[in-house]
CSV table of C-alpha atoms in Angstrom, one decimal:
chain,number,residue,atom,x,y,z
L,38,UNK,CA,-53.7,-133.0,122.0
L,39,UNK,CA,-55.9,-132.3,125.0
L,40,UNK,CA,-53.0,-132.4,127.4
L,41,UNK,CA,-51.1,-129.9,125.3
L,42,UNK,CA,-54.2,-127.6,125.2
L,43,UNK,CA,-54.5,-127.8,129.0
L,44,UNK,CA,-50.8,-126.9,129.5
L,45,UNK,CA,-51.2,-124.0,127.0
L,46,UNK,CA,-54.3,-122.8,128.8
L,47,UNK,CA,-52.6,-122.8,132.1
L,48,UNK,CA,-49.4,-121.1,131.0
L,49,UNK,CA,-51.1,-118.5,128.8
L,50,UNK,CA,-53.8,-117.8,131.4
L,51,UNK,CA,-51.3,-117.2,134.2
L,52,UNK,CA,-49.2,-114.9,132.0
L,53,UNK,CA,-52.2,-112.9,130.8
L,54,UNK,CA,-53.5,-112.5,134.3
L,55,UNK,CA,-50.1,-111.3,135.6
L,56,UNK,CA,-49.8,-109.0,132.6
L,57,UNK,CA,-53.3,-107.5,133.2
L,58,UNK,CA,-52.6,-107.2,136.9
L,59,UNK,CA,-49.6,-105.0,136.3
L,60,UNK,CA,-51.0,-102.9,133.5
L,61,UNK,CA,-54.6,-102.6,134.7
L,62,UNK,CA,-54.2,-102.9,138.5
L,63,UNK,CA,-57.4,-101.1,139.2
L,64,UNK,CA,-60.1,-102.1,136.6
L,65,UNK,CA,-62.8,-100.0,138.4
L,66,UNK,CA,-61.0,-96.7,137.8
L,67,UNK,CA,-60.1,-95.7,141.3
L,68,UNK,CA,-57.0,-93.5,141.6
L,69,UNK,CA,-53.8,-95.1,142.9
L,70,UNK,CA,-52.1,-92.8,145.4
L,71,UNK,CA,-48.8,-94.6,146.3
L,72,UNK,CA,-46.5,-97.4,145.3
L,73,UNK,CA,-47.7,-99.7,148.1
L,74,UNK,CA,-51.3,-99.0,147.0
L,75,UNK,CA,-50.3,-99.8,143.4
L,76,UNK,CA,-48.8,-103.2,144.4
L,77,UNK,CA,-51.8,-104.0,146.7
L,78,UNK,CA,-54.0,-103.2,143.7
L,79,UNK,CA,-51.9,-105.4,141.4
L,80,UNK,CA,-52.1,-108.4,143.8
L,81,UNK,CA,-55.9,-107.9,144.2
L,82,UNK,CA,-56.5,-107.6,140.5
L,83,UNK,CA,-54.5,-110.7,139.8
L,84,UNK,CA,-56.6,-112.5,142.3
L,85,UNK,CA,-59.8,-111.3,140.6
L,86,UNK,CA,-58.5,-112.1,137.1
L,87,UNK,CA,-57.5,-115.6,138.3
L,88,UNK,CA,-60.7,-116.3,140.0
L,89,UNK,CA,-63.0,-115.2,137.2
L,90,UNK,CA,-60.8,-115.8,134.2
L,91,UNK,CA,-59.3,-119.2,134.8
L,92,UNK,CA,-62.6,-121.1,134.2
L,93,UNK,CA,-63.2,-119.1,131.0
L,94,UNK,CA,-59.7,-119.9,129.7
L,95,UNK,CA,-60.0,-123.6,130.6
L,96,UNK,CA,-63.5,-124.2,129.4
L,97,UNK,CA,-64.0,-121.8,126.5
L,98,UNK,CA,-60.4,-121.4,125.5
L,99,UNK,CA,-59.6,-125.1,125.2
L,100,UNK,CA,-62.7,-125.9,123.3
L,101,UNK,CA,-62.2,-123.0,120.9
L,102,UNK,CA,-58.6,-123.8,120.4
L,103,UNK,CA,-59.4,-127.4,119.4
L,104,UNK,CA,-62.1,-126.2,117.0
L,105,UNK,CA,-59.6,-123.7,115.5
L,106,UNK,CA,-56.9,-126.2,115.1
L,107,UNK,CA,-59.2,-128.9,113.5
L,108,UNK,CA,-60.8,-126.3,111.2
L,109,UNK,CA,-57.4,-124.9,110.2
L,110,UNK,CA,-56.2,-128.4,109.3
L,111,UNK,CA,-59.3,-129.1,107.3
L,112,UNK,CA,-59.2,-125.8,105.4
L,113,UNK,CA,-55.5,-126.0,104.7
L,114,UNK,CA,-56.0,-129.5,103.3
L,115,UNK,CA,-58.9,-128.4,101.2
L,116,UNK,CA,-57.0,-125.5,99.6
L,117,UNK,CA,-53.8,-127.7,99.4
L,118,UNK,CA,-51.6,-125.2,101.2
L,119,UNK,CA,-49.6,-126.3,104.3
L,120,UNK,CA,-48.4,-122.7,105.0
L,121,UNK,CA,-52.0,-121.5,105.4
L,122,UNK,CA,-52.6,-123.6,108.5
L,123,UNK,CA,-50.7,-121.2,110.8
L,124,UNK,CA,-52.6,-118.1,109.5
L,125,UNK,CA,-56.0,-119.7,109.5
L,126,UNK,CA,-55.5,-121.1,113.0
L,127,UNK,CA,-54.2,-117.8,114.3
L,128,UNK,CA,-57.1,-115.9,112.7
L,129,UNK,CA,-59.7,-118.3,114.2
L,130,UNK,CA,-58.1,-118.0,117.6
L,131,UNK,CA,-58.3,-114.2,117.3
L,132,UNK,CA,-62.0,-114.4,116.2
L,133,UNK,CA,-62.9,-116.6,119.2
L,134,UNK,CA,-61.0,-114.4,121.6
L,135,UNK,CA,-62.5,-111.2,120.3
L,136,UNK,CA,-65.8,-112.4,121.7
L,137,UNK,CA,-64.4,-111.2,125.1
L,138,UNK,CA,-63.2,-107.9,123.7
L,139,UNK,CA,-59.5,-106.8,123.8
L,140,UNK,CA,-58.7,-108.9,126.9
L,141,UNK,CA,-60.0,-112.0,125.2
L,142,UNK,CA,-58.1,-111.2,122.0
L,143,UNK,CA,-54.8,-110.9,123.9
L,144,UNK,CA,-55.5,-114.1,125.9
L,145,UNK,CA,-56.4,-116.0,122.8
L,146,UNK,CA,-53.4,-114.9,120.8
L,147,UNK,CA,-51.1,-115.7,123.7
L,148,UNK,CA,-52.8,-119.1,124.0
L,149,UNK,CA,-52.2,-119.7,120.3
L,150,UNK,CA,-48.5,-118.7,120.6
L,151,UNK,CA,-47.9,-120.9,123.6
L,152,UNK,CA,-49.7,-123.9,122.0
L,153,UNK,CA,-47.9,-123.4,118.7
L,154,UNK,CA,-44.6,-123.2,120.6
L,155,UNK,CA,-45.3,-126.5,122.5
L,156,UNK,CA,-46.5,-128.2,119.2
L,157,UNK,CA,-43.4,-127.1,117.2
L,158,UNK,CA,-41.0,-128.1,119.8
L,159,UNK,CA,-42.7,-131.5,119.8
L,160,UNK,CA,-42.9,-131.4,123.6
L,161,UNK,CA,-44.7,-134.4,125.0
L,162,UNK,CA,-46.8,-133.5,128.0
L,163,UNK,CA,-46.3,-135.9,130.8
L,164,UNK,CA,-48.8,-136.6,133.6
L,165,UNK,CA,-46.6,-134.7,136.0
L,166,UNK,CA,-46.5,-131.7,133.8
L,167,UNK,CA,-50.3,-131.8,133.3
L,168,UNK,CA,-50.9,-131.9,137.1
L,169,UNK,CA,-48.4,-129.0,137.5
L,170,UNK,CA,-50.3,-127.1,134.8
L,171,UNK,CA,-53.5,-127.6,136.6
L,172,UNK,CA,-52.0,-126.6,140.0
L,173,UNK,CA,-50.2,-123.5,138.6
L,174,UNK,CA,-53.2,-121.1,138.6
L,175,UNK,CA,-54.2,-122.3,142.1
L,176,UNK,CA,-50.7,-121.9,143.4
L,177,UNK,CA,-50.6,-118.3,142.0
L,178,UNK,CA,-53.9,-117.6,143.7
L,179,UNK,CA,-52.7,-118.9,147.0
L,180,UNK,CA,-49.5,-116.9,146.7
L,181,UNK,CA,-51.4,-113.7,146.0
L,182,UNK,CA,-53.8,-114.4,148.9
L,183,UNK,CA,-50.8,-115.0,151.2
L,184,UNK,CA,-49.1,-111.8,150.1
L,185,UNK,CA,-52.2,-109.8,150.9
L,186,UNK,CA,-52.7,-111.5,154.3
L,187,UNK,CA,-49.0,-110.9,155.1
L,188,UNK,CA,-49.1,-107.2,154.1
L,189,UNK,CA,-52.3,-106.7,156.1
L,190,UNK,CA,-50.7,-108.4,159.1
L,191,UNK,CA,-47.6,-106.3,159.1
L,192,UNK,CA,-49.5,-103.1,158.5
L,193,UNK,CA,-51.3,-103.4,161.8
L,194,UNK,CA,-54.0,-105.9,160.9
L,195,UNK,CA,-52.7,-108.2,163.6
L,196,UNK,CA,-54.4,-106.0,166.2
L,197,UNK,CA,-57.8,-107.0,164.9
L,198,UNK,CA,-56.9,-110.6,165.7
L,199,UNK,CA,-56.6,-109.7,169.4
L,200,UNK,CA,-60.2,-108.6,169.8
């Protein structure tokens, strides 16, 4: 179960951060003046979301997801309704996610959807997939950082290296 939760956290976290990067490229409210400035802001915001959000999703999200799943199984057995498991688990995920406002709610519901998809497909998470899931946020971070460095280099930033 833990390996499935780690895979779900990695996939849902990366998707949420990319989504937030494109739709909220400038979380501090500065005006975006051009298309290159927009894409620069997108990459910068994805970097920020990854840097600060990944530990939250991995630590808080996985623990809360395990608690939600165990509680939903327990409650659905108590009320003798197998269909209620999905609704109870989704509701608990939403409640735990709402602690971090709308962003947390979106992240927790996406986490729930990805986890439920993996569970329903009966996908067994191998060690290689688990390592890939742990490397995925780091790889996206390095890719964004490289994109920023390349853009800076080709926009005249290389002249600063000569000094």
